[in-house]
Amino acid sequence: MILNGNPDIILSMKYGYFDQASKEYVIDRIDVPVSWTNYIGVNELCGVFNHTAGGYLFYKSPEYHRITRFRPNGVPMDRPGHYVYVRDDDTGDYWTLSWQPVGKSLDKAKYVCRHGLSYIKYQCEYSGIWGQQTLFIPLDDPVEIWDVILRNNSGKRRRLSVFGYTEFSFHHIQIDNQNFQMSLYASGSSYKDGIMELDLFYEDNGFQYFTADNTNDDASDFDCLRDVFIGQYRTETNPEAVERGICSGSFELGGNHCGALRRVIELEPDAEIRLLFLLGEGNRDAGKKTRSKYCAPGFSEVDTAFKTLGNFWKEKLEKLQINTPHDGMNVMLNTWTLYQAEINVIFSRFASFIEVGGRTGLGYRDTSQDAMMVPHSNPEKSRSRLVELLKGLTTHGYGLHLFSPEWFEKQTKAAFKSPTVVPLPPMSQRVHGISDACADDALWLIPSIAEYIRETGDFDFAEEKFTYADTYNPETNEGMSETVFDHMKRILDFSAREIGPHGICKGLRADWNDCLNLGGGESAMVSFLHHWALVHFCALGKRLGKDVSKYEEMTAKVRESCERDLWNGSWYTRGFTASGRGIGTPASKEGKVHMESNTWAVLSGAASHDHGIAAMDAVDQFLYTPYGLKLCDPAFSEPDDEVGFVTRVYKGLKENAAIFSHPNPWAWAAEAVLGRGDRAMKFYDALCPYNQNDKIEVRKAEPYMYCQFIAGPDHSAFGRAHHPFMTGSAGWSYFAATRFMLGIRPDFDSLVVDPCVPAEWPSFTVRRVWRNAVYNITVENPDKVSKGVRECKLNGQSVKCGKAGAEIPVQGKGSENQVTVIMG
Ligand code: GLC
């Protein structure tokens, strides 16, 4: 932002803190500069909300089954939401438990937002009433619970009205936003038995309900029509019904619908009341059932469901807990980075405030990487994602760049056809040709499969058979099927076949970098990935007793071409354009040094040690900034379609020399491979959101999440982070920090401990659960080294140590083991 020279920049701005005990991020200064979001729901019903209860809820799909409406990128921001209004019935004054939408002055009201693991608490103290609205979704039921507590701290008796309010959406995001001749006449609302029901007439099972704990015996008032509740020429800030202190009992077939229920309460001094609102998937009967479950006296089912949700996350986090001299790393890895990685594997990239549901399905490369990051905490989801991706692979060996898993699964849909049911595209449109293939997509799947097996020991998975996308017949639900191992071969053969004149893999439509469309050229990144995938594949194949000699030869050949054609004397070239021009060479005027080629040269194991050192020194020299590593340098300024779209992106943003977060952990891992623990930590620290908790005037975005990118030094907003949560940097930072820096890496038959840490670290501990046994690992560093293990004891007995660290053999299920590792 350029403010024409206003120098009044307030430094050290912070808005909250990490609460270690509750594992919440607590926003205690609520006027954060941009939306600070969180996700609730981990199964079919899910929502994304900001720090002021703005956001949306969906069932399975935010594109086709959006329950509540959201006006993205709007003014005021992040409206509408799931709001609780409180009205003082003696004075007529009213507010919301979340700061917005009423937005009381922060001089008079205190608001706090606690972002927890799959829940959010909005707290407010105003006019002597303390209130809290907790939003969460039980693991077992598709219902969003609004658990509301109000306490009277005013010292006098208070008469209050409490309104729960939410605006319903017509399920289809596109119809909801564009086709009002349909959406406005095909949805109806009604109120009966204390349950507000939304009915999407064109849909077979298009029902939602909104109810509250008191409504079955109270004649509470309600509104089902948004415009009646809000009133004309008003907004959620000053709804007419709240101002007036009573709803109108509106409902109608057709129109815009809301769930609005008013409760009337009286609170003696110091008294507290707990109320529930329930917003759920299903019809009135489903609502009644859910209400009787959760609203039984004492609300014990709500407490149980909340506790179960807590345990769900606790169990995941307990799979790997660290205690190092680095507080930020402890907080991030023990809670937030794993949480972010898990959210990515669940939601892919389709639900956020950036991707608001218009693009659903799985991106091949993103999902392949996401699935690699959480096999220890979510083996079921990792596996199901891998299976979906295997079915989305073509017999040619390339993956479908963006696809919906249900395209290749038996449909159990009812025969009912409505104008809103989007038919599945015909097969010809599901499977794209090679011209739309991205050269890296399927290569990511190979290490993901290997890592899944290393974690779980599920070797049989390699022999399971799955269909290929281009042979799948939706009528019969059949197609040519081959083993997972064969799928992997086809991927590797594809990359071996699709090479350009230098012998480097073709870039095809793009490689990992969406904007560097190599337009018929060659990509160093893909050749290095090919090498990496081959190394994983051969190791797995050998462990399975297969003949992998063909692929060992392929590995050697790829390595040779990489060293011959990509080492440019100073660092690794990024690729070649269609006309053979080098990208990312010392001779390049712009885009001279790139992250992808240099980090992957090392990570893939293809680079020699000396070249690896030089390449990563170039990364440090050209790409380092205090907020993380830039993707390339110098930024492109001249459109050059042979290089790609990146040359048409503003300097310092996105792929054009911004600090693109996703590749940053590649550099930490590469430095760990090279044994430079201090350098790895320097890079880790630069990107670490925790370190920017007190620099929100620069970062703007939430400090508990990695963001897709941070504006680079070429941009006026250098340091500003954009697009939280949904980014491959979540999983990659977890993977690189735990497996490479702390060096705790499952292998097929052993747990490897091979740390690369700052030399000054005296020691650290890791508690790792692996294959149903606990490993309490203490790493001592008496000689102040960064890498190297000279001694290891497992339960007092010496264990094999080599160049690649200590190898701890698999221990019995249920056992608790003490591991001591001495670096040196
Ligand atoms: C986005 C895409 C990802 C891509 C990256 C770099 O994050 O989701 O697939 O690799 O940008 O272009």
Short mmCIF file of C-alpha atoms in Angstrom, two decimals, residues 406-723:
data_model
loop_
_atom_site.label_atom_id
_atom_site.label_comp_id
_atom_site.label_asym_id
_atom_site.label_seq_id
_atom_site.Cartn_x
_atom_site.Cartn_y
_atom_site.Cartn_z
CA GLU A 406 -16.63 -39.32 -7.85
CA TRP A 407 -15.98 -39.34 -11.60
CA PHE A 408 -14.25 -42.69 -11.13
CA GLU A 409 -16.45 -44.18 -8.46
CA LYS A 410 -19.71 -46.04 -8.54
CA GLN A 411 -22.57 -43.58 -8.33
CA THR A 412 -25.29 -44.31 -5.85
CA LYS A 413 -27.34 -41.25 -6.79
CA ALA A 414 -31.12 -41.43 -6.65
CA ALA A 415 -32.91 -41.32 -10.01
CA PHE A 416 -34.50 -37.96 -9.12
CA LYS A 417 -33.37 -35.35 -11.60
CA SER A 418 -33.77 -31.69 -10.94
CA PRO A 419 -32.53 -28.68 -12.86
CA THR A 420 -30.02 -28.11 -10.08
CA VAL A 421 -28.41 -31.52 -10.14
CA VAL A 422 -25.32 -31.03 -12.23
CA PRO A 423 -24.82 -34.11 -14.38
CA LEU A 424 -21.37 -35.68 -14.23
CA PRO A 425 -19.42 -34.66 -17.31
CA PRO A 426 -19.16 -37.32 -20.03
CA MET A 427 -15.99 -39.41 -19.94
CA SER A 428 -14.54 -37.47 -22.85
CA GLN A 429 -14.56 -34.34 -20.71
CA ARG A 430 -13.33 -35.98 -17.56
CA VAL A 431 -10.08 -37.22 -19.03
CA HIS A 432 -7.95 -34.52 -20.60
CA GLY A 433 -5.20 -35.13 -23.12
CA ILE A 434 -1.50 -34.75 -22.73
CA SER A 435 -1.65 -31.14 -23.89
CA ASP A 436 -3.29 -30.28 -20.57
CA ALA A 437 -1.02 -32.45 -18.46
CA CYS A 438 1.32 -30.80 -16.00
CA ALA A 439 4.65 -32.56 -16.08
CA ASP A 440 5.09 -32.78 -12.31
CA ASP A 441 1.59 -33.82 -11.23
CA ALA A 442 1.84 -37.58 -10.93
CA LEU A 443 5.50 -37.70 -9.92
CA TRP A 444 4.53 -36.41 -6.47
CA LEU A 445 2.40 -39.48 -5.94
CA ILE A 446 5.34 -41.89 -5.85
CA PRO A 447 7.09 -40.55 -2.74
CA SER A 448 3.67 -40.13 -1.13
CA ILE A 449 2.94 -43.82 -1.58
CA ALA A 450 6.41 -44.73 -0.31
CA GLU A 451 6.01 -42.48 2.73
CA TYR A 452 2.58 -43.94 3.47
CA ILE A 453 4.08 -47.43 3.49
CA ARG A 454 7.11 -46.37 5.54
CA GLU A 455 4.78 -44.91 8.13
CA THR A 456 2.20 -47.66 8.31
CA GLY A 457 4.10 -50.78 7.24
CA ASP A 458 1.17 -51.49 4.91
CA PHE A 459 3.33 -53.19 2.25
CA ASP A 460 0.29 -54.94 0.77
CA PHE A 461 -0.93 -51.60 -0.49
CA ALA A 462 1.63 -51.79 -3.31
CA GLU A 463 -0.12 -54.90 -4.62
CA GLU A 464 -3.67 -53.57 -4.48
CA LYS A 465 -5.32 -52.99 -7.82
CA PHE A 466 -7.04 -49.84 -9.02
CA THR A 467 -8.48 -48.66 -12.31
CA TYR A 468 -7.04 -45.97 -14.58
CA ALA A 469 -9.06 -42.87 -15.36
CA ASP A 470 -8.98 -43.36 -19.14
CA THR A 471 -10.19 -46.95 -18.98
CA TYR A 472 -12.98 -46.39 -16.50
CA ASN A 473 -16.49 -47.18 -17.63
CA PRO A 474 -19.07 -45.43 -15.47
CA GLU A 475 -21.85 -47.75 -16.66
CA THR A 476 -20.16 -50.88 -15.36
CA ASN A 477 -17.91 -49.25 -12.75
CA GLU A 478 -15.07 -51.21 -14.29
CA GLY A 479 -11.89 -50.50 -16.15
CA MET A 480 -8.47 -51.89 -16.68
CA SER A 481 -6.97 -52.27 -13.28
CA GLU A 482 -3.39 -52.75 -12.21
CA THR A 483 -1.45 -52.76 -8.98
CA VAL A 484 -0.28 -49.63 -7.23
CA PHE A 485 3.27 -50.67 -8.11
CA ASP A 486 2.34 -50.78 -11.80
CA HIS A 487 0.72 -47.36 -11.59
CA MET A 488 4.00 -46.06 -10.22
CA LYS A 489 5.92 -47.58 -13.12
CA ARG A 490 3.68 -45.87 -15.64
CA ILE A 491 4.31 -42.52 -14.00
CA LEU A 492 8.07 -42.99 -14.14
CA ASP A 493 7.95 -44.26 -17.72
CA PHE A 494 5.92 -41.24 -18.76
CA SER A 495 8.57 -38.84 -17.46
CA ALA A 496 11.31 -40.92 -19.08
CA ARG A 497 9.48 -40.70 -22.41
CA GLU A 498 8.49 -37.03 -22.26
CA ILE A 499 11.92 -35.48 -22.56
CA GLY A 500 13.15 -32.60 -24.63
CA PRO A 501 16.24 -32.10 -26.79
CA HIS A 502 18.60 -31.79 -23.79
CA GLY A 503 17.30 -34.98 -22.22
CA ILE A 504 15.57 -32.97 -19.52
CA CYS A 505 11.87 -33.59 -18.84
CA LYS A 506 9.47 -31.50 -20.86
CA GLY A 507 7.63 -28.83 -18.90
CA LEU A 508 4.36 -29.60 -20.71
CA ARG A 509 1.55 -27.28 -19.62
CA ALA A 510 3.49 -26.34 -16.49
CA ASP A 511 5.50 -27.88 -13.73
CA TRP A 512 4.99 -27.15 -10.02
CA ASN A 513 5.17 -23.45 -10.87
CA ASP A 514 1.80 -22.80 -12.48
CA CYS A 515 3.00 -19.56 -13.96
CA LEU A 516 6.20 -20.75 -15.53
CA ASN A 517 4.58 -22.30 -18.54
CA LEU A 518 7.56 -23.59 -20.34
CA GLY A 519 5.64 -23.59 -23.61
CA GLY A 520 7.20 -26.69 -25.12
CA GLY A 521 10.43 -26.32 -23.20
CA GLU A 522 12.17 -28.39 -20.57
CA SER A 523 11.93 -28.27 -16.79
CA ALA A 524 14.79 -28.92 -14.39
CA MET A 525 12.30 -29.22 -11.58
CA VAL A 526 10.57 -32.14 -13.27
CA SER A 527 13.79 -33.98 -13.99
CA PHE A 528 14.84 -33.60 -10.37
CA LEU A 529 11.42 -34.76 -9.23
CA HIS A 530 11.74 -37.69 -11.57
CA HIS A 531 15.01 -38.55 -9.88
CA TRP A 532 13.49 -38.19 -6.43
CA ALA A 533 10.53 -40.38 -7.36
CA LEU A 534 12.87 -42.99 -8.83
CA VAL A 535 14.92 -43.14 -5.64
CA HIS A 536 11.74 -43.73 -3.60
CA PHE A 537 10.43 -46.26 -6.09
CA CYS A 538 13.62 -48.32 -6.25
CA ALA A 539 13.89 -48.42 -2.47
CA LEU A 540 10.30 -49.63 -2.22
CA GLY A 541 10.70 -52.09 -5.07
CA LYS A 542 13.78 -53.63 -3.50
CA ARG A 543 12.07 -53.94 -0.15
CA LEU A 544 9.22 -55.74 -1.92
CA GLY A 545 11.69 -58.05 -3.63
CA LYS A 546 10.99 -56.75 -7.13
CA ASP A 547 13.38 -56.40 -10.01
CA VAL A 548 13.93 -52.66 -10.35
CA SER A 549 17.07 -52.76 -12.47
CA LYS A 550 15.37 -50.89 -15.32
CA TYR A 551 14.55 -48.06 -12.90
CA GLU A 552 18.00 -48.03 -11.35
CA GLU A 553 19.41 -47.49 -14.82
CA MET A 554 16.83 -44.80 -15.40
CA THR A 555 17.90 -43.09 -12.15
CA ALA A 556 21.54 -43.04 -13.23
CA LYS A 557 20.60 -41.66 -16.63
CA VAL A 558 18.47 -38.88 -15.17
CA ARG A 559 21.26 -37.94 -12.78
CA GLU A 560 23.74 -37.76 -15.61
CA SER A 561 21.54 -35.52 -17.75
CA CYS A 562 20.84 -33.26 -14.80
CA GLU A 563 24.48 -32.77 -13.99
CA ARG A 564 25.40 -32.39 -17.65
CA ASP A 565 22.64 -30.05 -18.76
CA LEU A 566 21.47 -28.23 -15.66
CA TRP A 567 24.63 -27.43 -13.72
CA ASN A 568 25.63 -24.11 -15.20
CA GLY A 569 28.87 -23.63 -13.32
CA SER A 570 27.34 -21.50 -10.59
CA TRP A 571 23.97 -23.08 -9.72
CA TYR A 572 21.23 -25.16 -11.32
CA THR A 573 19.45 -23.82 -14.37
CA ARG A 574 15.66 -23.70 -14.06
CA GLY A 575 14.88 -24.99 -17.53
CA PHE A 576 14.90 -24.28 -21.24
CA THR A 577 12.34 -22.51 -23.36
CA ALA A 578 10.97 -24.09 -26.54
CA SER A 579 13.70 -22.35 -28.50
CA GLY A 580 16.39 -23.73 -26.21
CA ARG A 581 17.04 -20.55 -24.22
CA GLY A 582 18.15 -21.21 -20.64
CA ILE A 583 15.97 -19.92 -17.80
CA GLY A 584 17.69 -19.20 -14.53
CA THR A 585 21.29 -19.08 -15.67
CA PRO A 586 24.06 -16.57 -14.86
CA ALA A 587 23.41 -15.10 -18.30
CA SER A 588 19.71 -14.46 -17.63
CA LYS A 589 18.93 -10.82 -17.02
CA GLU A 590 15.77 -11.59 -15.04
CA GLY A 591 14.83 -14.75 -13.22
CA LYS A 592 18.51 -15.61 -12.83
CA VAL A 593 18.29 -17.82 -9.74
CA HIS A 594 15.25 -19.99 -8.92
CA MET A 595 14.29 -21.90 -5.83
CA GLU A 596 12.82 -24.94 -7.53
CA SER A 597 15.85 -26.13 -9.47
CA ASN A 598 18.40 -25.46 -6.75
CA THR A 599 16.52 -26.92 -3.81
CA TRP A 600 15.39 -29.95 -5.79
CA ALA A 601 18.85 -30.62 -7.17
CA VAL A 602 19.90 -31.28 -3.59
CA LEU A 603 16.71 -32.79 -2.19
CA SER A 604 16.38 -35.24 -5.04
CA GLY A 605 19.85 -36.58 -4.40
CA ALA A 606 20.86 -35.82 -7.98
CA ALA A 607 23.39 -33.07 -7.25
CA SER A 608 26.95 -33.73 -6.16
CA HIS A 609 27.76 -32.39 -2.70
CA ASP A 610 29.90 -29.53 -4.01
CA HIS A 611 27.38 -28.41 -6.57
CA GLY A 612 24.66 -28.70 -3.94
CA ILE A 613 26.60 -26.39 -1.61
CA ALA A 614 27.11 -23.84 -4.38
CA ALA A 615 23.49 -24.03 -5.46
CA MET A 616 22.18 -23.46 -1.95
CA ASP A 617 24.68 -20.65 -1.41
CA ALA A 618 23.16 -18.98 -4.44
CA VAL A 619 19.72 -19.43 -2.87
CA ASP A 620 20.97 -17.70 0.27
CA GLN A 621 22.73 -14.96 -1.64
CA PHE A 622 20.01 -14.10 -4.14
CA LEU A 623 16.75 -15.23 -2.59
CA TYR A 624 16.96 -14.71 1.17
CA THR A 625 14.85 -11.99 2.80
CA PRO A 626 13.93 -11.57 6.48
CA TYR A 627 10.42 -12.86 5.65
CA GLY A 628 11.50 -15.95 3.79
CA LEU A 629 13.05 -16.97 0.48
CA LYS A 630 11.88 -15.48 -2.78
CA LEU A 631 10.90 -17.84 -5.54
CA CYS A 632 13.30 -16.26 -8.01
CA ASP A 633 15.49 -13.23 -8.52
CA PRO A 634 15.51 -10.74 -10.10
CA ALA A 635 11.79 -10.40 -10.73
CA PHE A 636 10.56 -10.48 -14.32
CA SER A 637 9.50 -7.14 -15.70
CA GLU A 638 9.15 -7.79 -19.43
CA PRO A 639 6.32 -9.99 -20.70
CA ASP A 640 7.94 -12.99 -22.32
CA ASP A 641 5.51 -15.67 -23.37
CA GLU A 642 8.23 -18.18 -23.98
CA VAL A 643 9.05 -18.06 -20.29
CA GLY A 644 5.42 -17.87 -19.34
CA PHE A 645 2.69 -16.15 -17.45
CA VAL A 646 5.04 -15.36 -14.58
CA THR A 647 6.42 -12.51 -16.67
CA ARG A 648 2.96 -10.90 -16.64
CA VAL A 649 2.59 -10.96 -12.85
CA TYR A 650 3.45 -7.82 -10.86
CA LYS A 651 6.95 -7.85 -9.44
CA GLY A 652 7.09 -9.21 -5.93
CA LEU A 653 3.69 -10.88 -6.05
CA LYS A 654 2.79 -14.54 -6.40
CA GLU A 655 5.23 -16.52 -8.54
CA ASN A 656 7.07 -13.42 -9.73
CA ALA A 657 9.74 -13.08 -7.03
CA ALA A 658 7.38 -13.09 -4.08
CA ILE A 659 8.26 -15.14 -1.03
CA PHE A 660 6.25 -18.11 -2.21
CA SER A 661 5.92 -20.18 0.95
CA HIS A 662 5.55 -23.68 -0.44
CA PRO A 663 9.15 -24.03 -1.72
CA ASN A 664 10.68 -22.51 1.41
CA PRO A 665 10.69 -25.81 3.33
CA TRP A 666 12.41 -27.42 0.33
CA ALA A 667 15.34 -25.16 1.15
CA TRP A 668 15.30 -26.14 4.85
CA ALA A 669 15.34 -29.80 3.82
CA ALA A 670 18.07 -29.21 1.24
CA GLU A 671 20.25 -27.46 3.83
CA ALA A 672 19.63 -30.37 6.20
CA VAL A 673 20.76 -32.79 3.50
CA LEU A 674 23.91 -30.72 3.16
CA GLY A 675 24.41 -30.73 6.92
CA ARG A 676 24.02 -26.99 7.45
CA GLY A 677 21.72 -26.79 10.43
CA ASP A 678 22.27 -23.10 11.14
CA ARG A 679 21.38 -22.18 7.59
CA ALA A 680 18.31 -24.41 7.66
CA MET A 681 17.17 -22.66 10.84
CA LYS A 682 17.88 -19.22 9.41
CA PHE A 683 15.52 -20.05 6.54
CA TYR A 684 12.97 -21.67 8.86
CA ASP A 685 12.93 -18.64 11.11
CA ALA A 686 12.46 -16.18 8.29
CA LEU A 687 9.21 -17.76 7.15
CA CYS A 688 7.91 -18.81 10.56
CA PRO A 689 4.53 -17.12 11.17
CA TYR A 690 5.08 -17.38 14.93
CA ASN A 691 8.04 -15.04 14.63
CA GLN A 692 5.77 -12.44 13.09
CA ASN A 693 3.20 -12.43 15.87
CA ASP A 694 4.34 -8.96 16.89
CA LYS A 695 4.79 -7.62 13.37
CA ILE A 696 1.23 -7.64 12.20
CA GLU A 697 1.64 -4.13 10.84
CA VAL A 698 3.79 -5.86 8.22
CA ARG A 699 2.37 -9.39 7.99
CA LYS A 700 -1.35 -8.48 8.27
CA ALA A 701 -2.43 -12.12 8.06
CA GLU A 702 -2.85 -14.54 10.95
CA PRO A 703 0.41 -15.56 12.66
CA TYR A 704 -0.74 -19.11 13.38
CA MET A 705 -0.87 -20.10 9.70
CA TYR A 706 1.51 -20.28 6.80
CA CYS A 707 0.20 -18.28 3.88
CA GLN A 708 0.52 -19.02 0.19
CA PHE A 709 2.86 -16.11 -0.42
CA ILE A 710 4.37 -13.03 1.14
CA ALA A 711 4.97 -9.96 -0.95
CA GLY A 712 8.62 -9.73 -1.92
CA PRO A 713 11.01 -6.78 -1.67
CA ASP A 714 10.09 -5.60 -5.16
CA HIS A 715 6.59 -4.82 -3.95
CA SER A 716 5.44 -1.86 -1.88
CA ALA A 717 3.84 -4.27 0.63
CA PHE A 718 7.02 -6.27 1.24
CA GLY A 719 6.31 -8.71 4.07
CA ARG A 720 2.51 -8.81 3.73
CA ALA A 721 1.24 -12.40 3.82
CA HIS A 722 -1.63 -13.57 1.61
CA HIS A 723 -3.90 -16.61 1.45
#
